[in-house]
CSV table of N, CA and C in Angstrom, one decimal:
chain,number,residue,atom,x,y,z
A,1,UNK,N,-208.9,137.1,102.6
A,1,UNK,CA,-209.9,136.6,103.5
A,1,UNK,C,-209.2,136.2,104.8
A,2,UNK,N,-209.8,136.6,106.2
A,2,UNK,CA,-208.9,136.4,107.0
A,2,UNK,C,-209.4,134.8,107.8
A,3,UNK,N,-208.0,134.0,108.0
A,3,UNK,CA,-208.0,132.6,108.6
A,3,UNK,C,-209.2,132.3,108.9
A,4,UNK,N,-210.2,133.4,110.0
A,4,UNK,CA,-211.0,132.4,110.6
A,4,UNK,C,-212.7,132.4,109.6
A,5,UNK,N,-212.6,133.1,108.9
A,5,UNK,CA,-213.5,133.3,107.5
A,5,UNK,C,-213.0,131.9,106.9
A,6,UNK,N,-212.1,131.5,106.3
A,6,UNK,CA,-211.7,130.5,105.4
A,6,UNK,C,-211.7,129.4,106.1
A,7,UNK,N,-212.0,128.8,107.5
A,7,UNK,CA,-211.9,128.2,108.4
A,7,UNK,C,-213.9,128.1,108.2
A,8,UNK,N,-214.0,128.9,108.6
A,8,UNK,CA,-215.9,129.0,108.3
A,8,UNK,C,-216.2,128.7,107.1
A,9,UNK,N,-215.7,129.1,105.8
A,9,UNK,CA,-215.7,128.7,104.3
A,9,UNK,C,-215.6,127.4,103.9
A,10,UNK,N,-214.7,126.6,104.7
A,10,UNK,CA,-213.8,125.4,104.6
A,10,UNK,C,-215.6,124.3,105.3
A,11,UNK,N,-215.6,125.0,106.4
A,11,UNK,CA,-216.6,124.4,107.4
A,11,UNK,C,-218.0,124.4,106.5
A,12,UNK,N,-218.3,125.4,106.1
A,12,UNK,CA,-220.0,125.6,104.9
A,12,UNK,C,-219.3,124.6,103.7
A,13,UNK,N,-218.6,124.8,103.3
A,13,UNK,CA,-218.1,123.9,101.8
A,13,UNK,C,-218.3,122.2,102.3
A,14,UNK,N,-218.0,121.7,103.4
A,14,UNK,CA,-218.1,120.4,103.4
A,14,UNK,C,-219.1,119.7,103.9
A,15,UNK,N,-219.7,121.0,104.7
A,15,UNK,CA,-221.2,120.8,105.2
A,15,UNK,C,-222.3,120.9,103.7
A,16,UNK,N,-222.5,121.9,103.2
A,16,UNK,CA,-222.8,121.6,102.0
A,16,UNK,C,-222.6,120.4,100.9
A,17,UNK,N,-221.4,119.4,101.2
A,17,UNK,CA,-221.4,118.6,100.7
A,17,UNK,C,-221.5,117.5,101.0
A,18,UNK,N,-222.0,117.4,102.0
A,18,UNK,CA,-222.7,116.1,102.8
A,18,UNK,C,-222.1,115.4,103.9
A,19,UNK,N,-221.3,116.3,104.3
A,19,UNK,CA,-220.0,116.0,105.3
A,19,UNK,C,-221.1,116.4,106.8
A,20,UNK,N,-220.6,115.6,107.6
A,20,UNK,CA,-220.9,116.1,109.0
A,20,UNK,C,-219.8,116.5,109.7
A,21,UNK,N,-219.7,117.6,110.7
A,21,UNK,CA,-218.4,118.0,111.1
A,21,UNK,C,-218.7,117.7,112.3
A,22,UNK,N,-216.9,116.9,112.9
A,22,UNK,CA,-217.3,115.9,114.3
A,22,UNK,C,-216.0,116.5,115.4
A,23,UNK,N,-215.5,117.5,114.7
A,23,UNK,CA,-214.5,118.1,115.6
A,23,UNK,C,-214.1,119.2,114.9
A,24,UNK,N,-213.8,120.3,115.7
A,24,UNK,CA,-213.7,121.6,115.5
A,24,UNK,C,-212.5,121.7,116.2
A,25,UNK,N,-211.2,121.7,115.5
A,25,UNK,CA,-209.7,121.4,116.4
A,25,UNK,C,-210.1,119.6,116.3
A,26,UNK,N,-209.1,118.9,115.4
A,26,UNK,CA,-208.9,117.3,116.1
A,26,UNK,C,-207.6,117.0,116.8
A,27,UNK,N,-208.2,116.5,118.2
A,27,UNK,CA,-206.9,116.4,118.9
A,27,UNK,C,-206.0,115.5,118.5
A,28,UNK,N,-204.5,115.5,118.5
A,28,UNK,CA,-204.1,114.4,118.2
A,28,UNK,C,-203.0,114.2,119.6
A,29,UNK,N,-202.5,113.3,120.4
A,29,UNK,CA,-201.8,113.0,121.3
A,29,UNK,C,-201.0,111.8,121.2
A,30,UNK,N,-199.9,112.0,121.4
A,30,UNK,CA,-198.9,110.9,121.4
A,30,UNK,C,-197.5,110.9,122.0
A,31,UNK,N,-197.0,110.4,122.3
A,31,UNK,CA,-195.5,110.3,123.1
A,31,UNK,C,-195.7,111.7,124.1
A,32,UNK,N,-197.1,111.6,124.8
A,32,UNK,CA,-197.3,112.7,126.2
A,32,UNK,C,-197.0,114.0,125.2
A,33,UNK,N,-197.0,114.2,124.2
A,33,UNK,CA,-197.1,115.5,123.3
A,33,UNK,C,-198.5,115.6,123.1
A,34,UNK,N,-199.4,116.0,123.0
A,34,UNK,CA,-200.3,117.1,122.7
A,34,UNK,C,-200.6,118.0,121.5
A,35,UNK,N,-200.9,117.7,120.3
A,35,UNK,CA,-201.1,118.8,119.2
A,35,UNK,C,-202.7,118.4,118.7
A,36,UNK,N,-202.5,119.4,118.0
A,36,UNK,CA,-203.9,119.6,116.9
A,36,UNK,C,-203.5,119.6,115.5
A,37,UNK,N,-204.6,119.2,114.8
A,37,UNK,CA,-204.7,119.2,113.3
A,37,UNK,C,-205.1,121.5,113.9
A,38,UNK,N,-204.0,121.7,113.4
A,38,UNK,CA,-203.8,123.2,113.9
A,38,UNK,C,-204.8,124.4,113.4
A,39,UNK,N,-204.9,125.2,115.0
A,39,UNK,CA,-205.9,126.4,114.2
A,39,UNK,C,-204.9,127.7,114.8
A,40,UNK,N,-204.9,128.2,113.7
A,40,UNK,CA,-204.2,129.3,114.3
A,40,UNK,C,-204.1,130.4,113.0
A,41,UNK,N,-203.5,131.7,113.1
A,41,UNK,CA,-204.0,132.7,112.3
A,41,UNK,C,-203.9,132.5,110.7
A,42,UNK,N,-203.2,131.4,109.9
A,42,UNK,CA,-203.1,131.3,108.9
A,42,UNK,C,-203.8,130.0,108.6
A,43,UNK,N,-204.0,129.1,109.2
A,43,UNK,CA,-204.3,128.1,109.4
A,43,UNK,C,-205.4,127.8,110.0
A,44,UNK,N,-206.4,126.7,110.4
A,44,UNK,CA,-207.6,126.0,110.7
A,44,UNK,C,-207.4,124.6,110.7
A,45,UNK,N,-208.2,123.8,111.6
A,45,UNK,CA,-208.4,122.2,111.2
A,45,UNK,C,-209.7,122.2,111.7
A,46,UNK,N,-210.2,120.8,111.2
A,46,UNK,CA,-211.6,120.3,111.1
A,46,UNK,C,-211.5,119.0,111.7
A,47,UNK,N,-212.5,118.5,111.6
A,47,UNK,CA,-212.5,116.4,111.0
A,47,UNK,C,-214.1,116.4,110.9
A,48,UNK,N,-214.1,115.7,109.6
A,48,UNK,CA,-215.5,115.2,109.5
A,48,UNK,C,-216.0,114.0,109.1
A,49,UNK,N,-216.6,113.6,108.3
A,49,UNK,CA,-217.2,112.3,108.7
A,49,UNK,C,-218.2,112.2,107.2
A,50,UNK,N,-218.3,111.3,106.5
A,50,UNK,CA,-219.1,110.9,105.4
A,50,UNK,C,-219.2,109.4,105.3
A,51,UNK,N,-220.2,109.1,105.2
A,51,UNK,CA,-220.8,107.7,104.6
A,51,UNK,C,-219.8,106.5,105.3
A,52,UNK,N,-219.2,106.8,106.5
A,52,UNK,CA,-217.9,105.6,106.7
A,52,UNK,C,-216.6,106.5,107.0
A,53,UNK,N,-216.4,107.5,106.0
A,53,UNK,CA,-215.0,107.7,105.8
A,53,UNK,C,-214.8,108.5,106.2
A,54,UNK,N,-214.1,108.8,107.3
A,54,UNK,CA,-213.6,109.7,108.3
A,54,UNK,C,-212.3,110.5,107.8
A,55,UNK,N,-212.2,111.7,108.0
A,55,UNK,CA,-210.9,112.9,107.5
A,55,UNK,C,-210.6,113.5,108.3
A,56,UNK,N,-209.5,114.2,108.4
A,56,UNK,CA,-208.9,115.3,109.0
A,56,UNK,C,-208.7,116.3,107.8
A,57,UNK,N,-208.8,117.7,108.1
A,57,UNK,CA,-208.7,118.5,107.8
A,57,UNK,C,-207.9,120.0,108.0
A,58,UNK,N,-206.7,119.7,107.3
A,58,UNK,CA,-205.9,120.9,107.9
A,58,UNK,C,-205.8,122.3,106.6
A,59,UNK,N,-206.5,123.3,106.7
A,59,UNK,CA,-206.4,124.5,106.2
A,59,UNK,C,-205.8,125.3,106.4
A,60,UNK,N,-204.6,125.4,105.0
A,60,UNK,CA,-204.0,126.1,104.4
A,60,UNK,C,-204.3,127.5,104.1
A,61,UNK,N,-203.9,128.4,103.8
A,61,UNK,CA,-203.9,129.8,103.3
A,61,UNK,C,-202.6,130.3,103.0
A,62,UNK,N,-201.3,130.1,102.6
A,62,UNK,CA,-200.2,130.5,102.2
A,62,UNK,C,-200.5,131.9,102.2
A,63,UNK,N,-200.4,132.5,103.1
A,63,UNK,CA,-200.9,134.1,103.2
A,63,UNK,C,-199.3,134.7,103.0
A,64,UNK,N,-198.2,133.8,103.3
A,64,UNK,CA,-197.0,134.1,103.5
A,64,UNK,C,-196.6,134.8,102.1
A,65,UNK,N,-194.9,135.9,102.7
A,65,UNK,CA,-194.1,136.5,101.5
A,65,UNK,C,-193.9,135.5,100.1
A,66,UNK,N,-193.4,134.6,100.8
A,66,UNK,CA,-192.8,133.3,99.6
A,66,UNK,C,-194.3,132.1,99.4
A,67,UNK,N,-194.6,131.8,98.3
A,67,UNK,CA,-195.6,131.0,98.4
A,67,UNK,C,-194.0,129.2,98.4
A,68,UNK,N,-193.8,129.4,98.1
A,68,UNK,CA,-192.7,128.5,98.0
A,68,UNK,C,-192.3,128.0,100.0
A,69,UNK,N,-192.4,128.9,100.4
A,69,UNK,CA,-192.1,128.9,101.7
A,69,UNK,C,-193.2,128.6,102.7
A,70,UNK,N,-194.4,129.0,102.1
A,70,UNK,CA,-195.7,128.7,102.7
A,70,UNK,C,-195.6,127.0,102.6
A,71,UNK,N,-195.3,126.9,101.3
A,71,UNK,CA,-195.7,125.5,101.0
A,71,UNK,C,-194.8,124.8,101.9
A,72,UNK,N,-193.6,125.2,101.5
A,72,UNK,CA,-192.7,124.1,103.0
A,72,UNK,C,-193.4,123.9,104.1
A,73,UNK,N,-193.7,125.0,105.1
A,73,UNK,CA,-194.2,125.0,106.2
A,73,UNK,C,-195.8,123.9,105.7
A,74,UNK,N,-196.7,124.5,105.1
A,74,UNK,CA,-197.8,123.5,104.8
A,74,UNK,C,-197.5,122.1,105.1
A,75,UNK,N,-196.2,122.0,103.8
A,75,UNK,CA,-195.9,120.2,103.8
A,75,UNK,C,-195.4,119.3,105.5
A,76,UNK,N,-194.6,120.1,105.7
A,76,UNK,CA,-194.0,120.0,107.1
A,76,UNK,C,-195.1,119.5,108.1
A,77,UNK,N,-196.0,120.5,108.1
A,77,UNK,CA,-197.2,120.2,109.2
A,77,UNK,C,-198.1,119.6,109.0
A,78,UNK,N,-198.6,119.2,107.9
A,78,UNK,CA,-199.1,118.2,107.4
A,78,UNK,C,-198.7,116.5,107.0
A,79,UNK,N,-197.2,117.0,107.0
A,79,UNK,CA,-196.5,115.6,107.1
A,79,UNK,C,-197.0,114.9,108.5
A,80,UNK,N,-196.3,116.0,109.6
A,80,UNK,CA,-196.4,115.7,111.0
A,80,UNK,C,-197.8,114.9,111.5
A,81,UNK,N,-198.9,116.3,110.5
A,81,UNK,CA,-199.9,115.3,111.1
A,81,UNK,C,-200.3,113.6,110.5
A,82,UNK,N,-200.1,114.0,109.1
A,82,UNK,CA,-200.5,112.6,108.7
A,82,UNK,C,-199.5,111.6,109.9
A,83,UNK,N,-198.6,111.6,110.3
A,83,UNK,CA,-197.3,110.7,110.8
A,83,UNK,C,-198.4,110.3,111.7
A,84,UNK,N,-199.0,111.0,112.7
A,84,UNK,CA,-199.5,111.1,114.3
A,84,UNK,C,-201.1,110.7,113.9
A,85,UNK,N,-201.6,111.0,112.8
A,85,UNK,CA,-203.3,110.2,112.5
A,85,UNK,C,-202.6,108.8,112.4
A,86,UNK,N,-201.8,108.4,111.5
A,86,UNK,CA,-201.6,106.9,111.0
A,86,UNK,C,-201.2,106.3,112.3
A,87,UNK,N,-200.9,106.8,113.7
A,87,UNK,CA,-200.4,106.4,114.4
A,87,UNK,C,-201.6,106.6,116.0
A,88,UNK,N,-202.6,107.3,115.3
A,88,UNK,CA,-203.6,107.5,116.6
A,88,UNK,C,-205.0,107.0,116.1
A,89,UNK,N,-204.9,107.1,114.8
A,89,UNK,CA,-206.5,107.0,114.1
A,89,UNK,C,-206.0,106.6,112.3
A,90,UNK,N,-205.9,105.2,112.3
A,90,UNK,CA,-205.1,104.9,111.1
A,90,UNK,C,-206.2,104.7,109.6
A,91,UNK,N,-207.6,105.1,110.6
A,91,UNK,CA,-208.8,105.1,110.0
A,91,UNK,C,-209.3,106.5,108.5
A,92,UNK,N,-208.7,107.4,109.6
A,92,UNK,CA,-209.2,108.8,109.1
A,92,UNK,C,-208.1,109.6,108.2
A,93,UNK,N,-208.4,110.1,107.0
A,93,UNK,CA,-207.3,110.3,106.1
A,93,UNK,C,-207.3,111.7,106.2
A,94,UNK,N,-206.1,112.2,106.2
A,94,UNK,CA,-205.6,113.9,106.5
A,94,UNK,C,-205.5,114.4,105.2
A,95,UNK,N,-206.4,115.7,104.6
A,95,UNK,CA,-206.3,116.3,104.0
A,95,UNK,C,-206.0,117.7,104.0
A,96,UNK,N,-205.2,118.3,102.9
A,96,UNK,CA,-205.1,119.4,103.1
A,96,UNK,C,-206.3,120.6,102.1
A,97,UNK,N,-206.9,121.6,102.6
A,97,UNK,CA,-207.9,121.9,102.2
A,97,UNK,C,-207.1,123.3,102.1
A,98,UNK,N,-207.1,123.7,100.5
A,98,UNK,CA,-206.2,125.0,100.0
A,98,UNK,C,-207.5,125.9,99.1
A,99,UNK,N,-207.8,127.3,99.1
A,99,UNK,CA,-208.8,127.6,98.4
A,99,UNK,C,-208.2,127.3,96.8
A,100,UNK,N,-209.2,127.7,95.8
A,100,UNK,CA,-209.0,127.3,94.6
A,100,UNK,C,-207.7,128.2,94.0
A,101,UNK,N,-207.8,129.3,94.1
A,101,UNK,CA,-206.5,130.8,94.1
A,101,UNK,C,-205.5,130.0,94.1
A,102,UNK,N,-205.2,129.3,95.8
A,102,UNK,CA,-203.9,129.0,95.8
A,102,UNK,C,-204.1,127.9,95.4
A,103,UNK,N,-204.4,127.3,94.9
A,103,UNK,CA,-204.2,125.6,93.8
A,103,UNK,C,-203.9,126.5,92.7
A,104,UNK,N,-204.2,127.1,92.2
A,104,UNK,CA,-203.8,127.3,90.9
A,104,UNK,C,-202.3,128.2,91.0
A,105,UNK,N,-202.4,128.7,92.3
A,105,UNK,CA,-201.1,130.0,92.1
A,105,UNK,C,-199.7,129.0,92.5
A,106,UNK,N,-199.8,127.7,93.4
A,106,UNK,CA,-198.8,127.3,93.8
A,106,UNK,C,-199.2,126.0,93.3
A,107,UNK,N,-199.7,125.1,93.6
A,107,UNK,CA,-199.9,123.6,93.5
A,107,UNK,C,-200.6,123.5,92.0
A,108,UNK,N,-200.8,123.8,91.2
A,108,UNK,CA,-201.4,123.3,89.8
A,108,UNK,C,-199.8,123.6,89.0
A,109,UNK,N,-199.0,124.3,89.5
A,109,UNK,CA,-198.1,124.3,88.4
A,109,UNK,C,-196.9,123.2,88.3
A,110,UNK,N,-195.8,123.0,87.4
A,110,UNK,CA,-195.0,121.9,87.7
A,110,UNK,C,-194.4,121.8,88.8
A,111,UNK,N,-194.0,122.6,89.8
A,111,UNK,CA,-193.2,122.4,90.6
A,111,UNK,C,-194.4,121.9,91.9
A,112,UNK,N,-195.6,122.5,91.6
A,112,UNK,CA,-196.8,122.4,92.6
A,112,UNK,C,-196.9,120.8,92.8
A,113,UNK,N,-197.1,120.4,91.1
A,113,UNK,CA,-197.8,119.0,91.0
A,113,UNK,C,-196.6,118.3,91.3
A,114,UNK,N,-195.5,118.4,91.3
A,114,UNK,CA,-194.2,117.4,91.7
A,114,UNK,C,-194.4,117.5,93.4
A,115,UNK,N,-194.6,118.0,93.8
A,115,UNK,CA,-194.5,118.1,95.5
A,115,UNK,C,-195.9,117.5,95.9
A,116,UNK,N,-197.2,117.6,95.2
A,116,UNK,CA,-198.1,117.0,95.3
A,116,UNK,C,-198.3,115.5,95.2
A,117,UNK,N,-197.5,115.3,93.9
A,117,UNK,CA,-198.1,113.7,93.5
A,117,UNK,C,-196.4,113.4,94.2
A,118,UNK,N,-195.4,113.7,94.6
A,118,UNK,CA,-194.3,113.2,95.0
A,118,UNK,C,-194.6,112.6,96.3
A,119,UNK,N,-195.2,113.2,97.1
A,119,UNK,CA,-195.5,113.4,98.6
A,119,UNK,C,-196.7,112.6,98.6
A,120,UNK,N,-197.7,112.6,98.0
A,120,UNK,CA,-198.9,111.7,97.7
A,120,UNK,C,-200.0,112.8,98.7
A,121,UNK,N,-199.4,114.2,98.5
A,121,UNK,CA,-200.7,114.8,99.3
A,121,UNK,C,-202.2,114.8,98.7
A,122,UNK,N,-203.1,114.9,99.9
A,122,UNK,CA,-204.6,114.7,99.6
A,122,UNK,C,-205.1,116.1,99.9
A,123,UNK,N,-205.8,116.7,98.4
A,123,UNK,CA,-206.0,117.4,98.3
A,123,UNK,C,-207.3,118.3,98.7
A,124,UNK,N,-207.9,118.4,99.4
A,124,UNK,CA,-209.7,119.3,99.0
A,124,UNK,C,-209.5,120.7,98.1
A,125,UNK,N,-209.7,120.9,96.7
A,125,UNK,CA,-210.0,122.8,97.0
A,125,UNK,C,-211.0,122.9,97.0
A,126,UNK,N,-211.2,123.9,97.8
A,126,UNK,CA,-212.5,125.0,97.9
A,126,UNK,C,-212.4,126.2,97.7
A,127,UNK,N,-214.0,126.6,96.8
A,127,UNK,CA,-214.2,128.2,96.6
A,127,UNK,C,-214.8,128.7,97.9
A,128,UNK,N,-213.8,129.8,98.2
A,128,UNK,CA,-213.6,130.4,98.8
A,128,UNK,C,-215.5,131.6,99.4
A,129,UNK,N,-216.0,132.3,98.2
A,129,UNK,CA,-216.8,133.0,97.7
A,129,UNK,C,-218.4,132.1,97.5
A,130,UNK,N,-218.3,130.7,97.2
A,130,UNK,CA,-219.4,130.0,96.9
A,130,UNK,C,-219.6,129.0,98.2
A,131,UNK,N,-217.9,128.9,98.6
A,131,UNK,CA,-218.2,128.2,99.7
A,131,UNK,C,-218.6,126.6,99.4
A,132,UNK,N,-217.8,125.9,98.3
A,132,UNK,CA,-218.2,124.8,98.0
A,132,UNK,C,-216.5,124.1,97.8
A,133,UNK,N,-217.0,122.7,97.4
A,133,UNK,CA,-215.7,122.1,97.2
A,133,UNK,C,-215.5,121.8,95.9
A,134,UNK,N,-214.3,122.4,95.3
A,134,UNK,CA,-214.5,122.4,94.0
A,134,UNK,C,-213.8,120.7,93.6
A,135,UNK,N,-212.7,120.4,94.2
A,135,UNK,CA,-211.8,119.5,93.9
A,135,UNK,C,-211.6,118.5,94.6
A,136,UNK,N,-211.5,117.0,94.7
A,136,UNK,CA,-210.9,116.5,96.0
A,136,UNK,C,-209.7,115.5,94.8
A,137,UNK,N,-208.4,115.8,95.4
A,137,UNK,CA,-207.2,115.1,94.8
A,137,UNK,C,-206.7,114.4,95.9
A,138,UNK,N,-206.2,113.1,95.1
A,138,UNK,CA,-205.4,111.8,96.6
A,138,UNK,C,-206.1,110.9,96.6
């Protein structure tokens, strides 16, 4: 499925779940740098908003050769952003939103769940096809 389909997938799955979506790209700015919870060909961000509890949302697609190498890059830029929300918006919690496929192909297995619960990432999966959220982990 191509980025900006799973980016639309990601967007109906949380809207369907009672989420309101309050940024389409969330800006993040700090030390005169300028970034986004990132949209770009493999990737998407969101931020939305529920009952109080405000999120960021950075989607994943390890479309990459190495899923092992996808995941670095994921972790990397998701570190970055959690660093720059806790430090611009200490309110709203950064998740990473991976379809259900890649939870099970990379993150459900041992080396998945050690980089998961090691790192303390926050998880969303979504089906991709139903366009719902199947999982929220973190």
């Amino acid at each position: 499925m191509p980025a900006r389909s799973i980016h639309h997938a990601v967007v109906r799955a949380l809207t369907a779940g009672g989420w309101t979506i309050t940024h389409d790209l969330y800006p993040l700015s700090f030390g005169g740098k300028d970034l986004f919870v990132d949209l770009g060909a493999e990737e998407a961000a969101l931020a939305a908003e529920k009952e109080g509890r405000r999120i960021a949302v950075e989607i994943q697609s390890f479309l990459g050769r190495s899923p092992v190498r996808s995941l670095e890059e994921a972790v990397g830029q998701y570190e970055i952003c959690r660093l720059l929300l806790a430090a611009t918006d200490a309110g709203r919690v950064l998740y990473m939103a991976v379809s259900g496929g890649t939870y099970r192909g990379v993150l459900a297995d041992q080396f998945g769940q050690f980089v998961v619960s090691g790192l303390n990432l926050h998880l969303v999966v979504f089906d991709e096809k139903q366009e719902r959220i199947v999982q929220w982990i973190g």
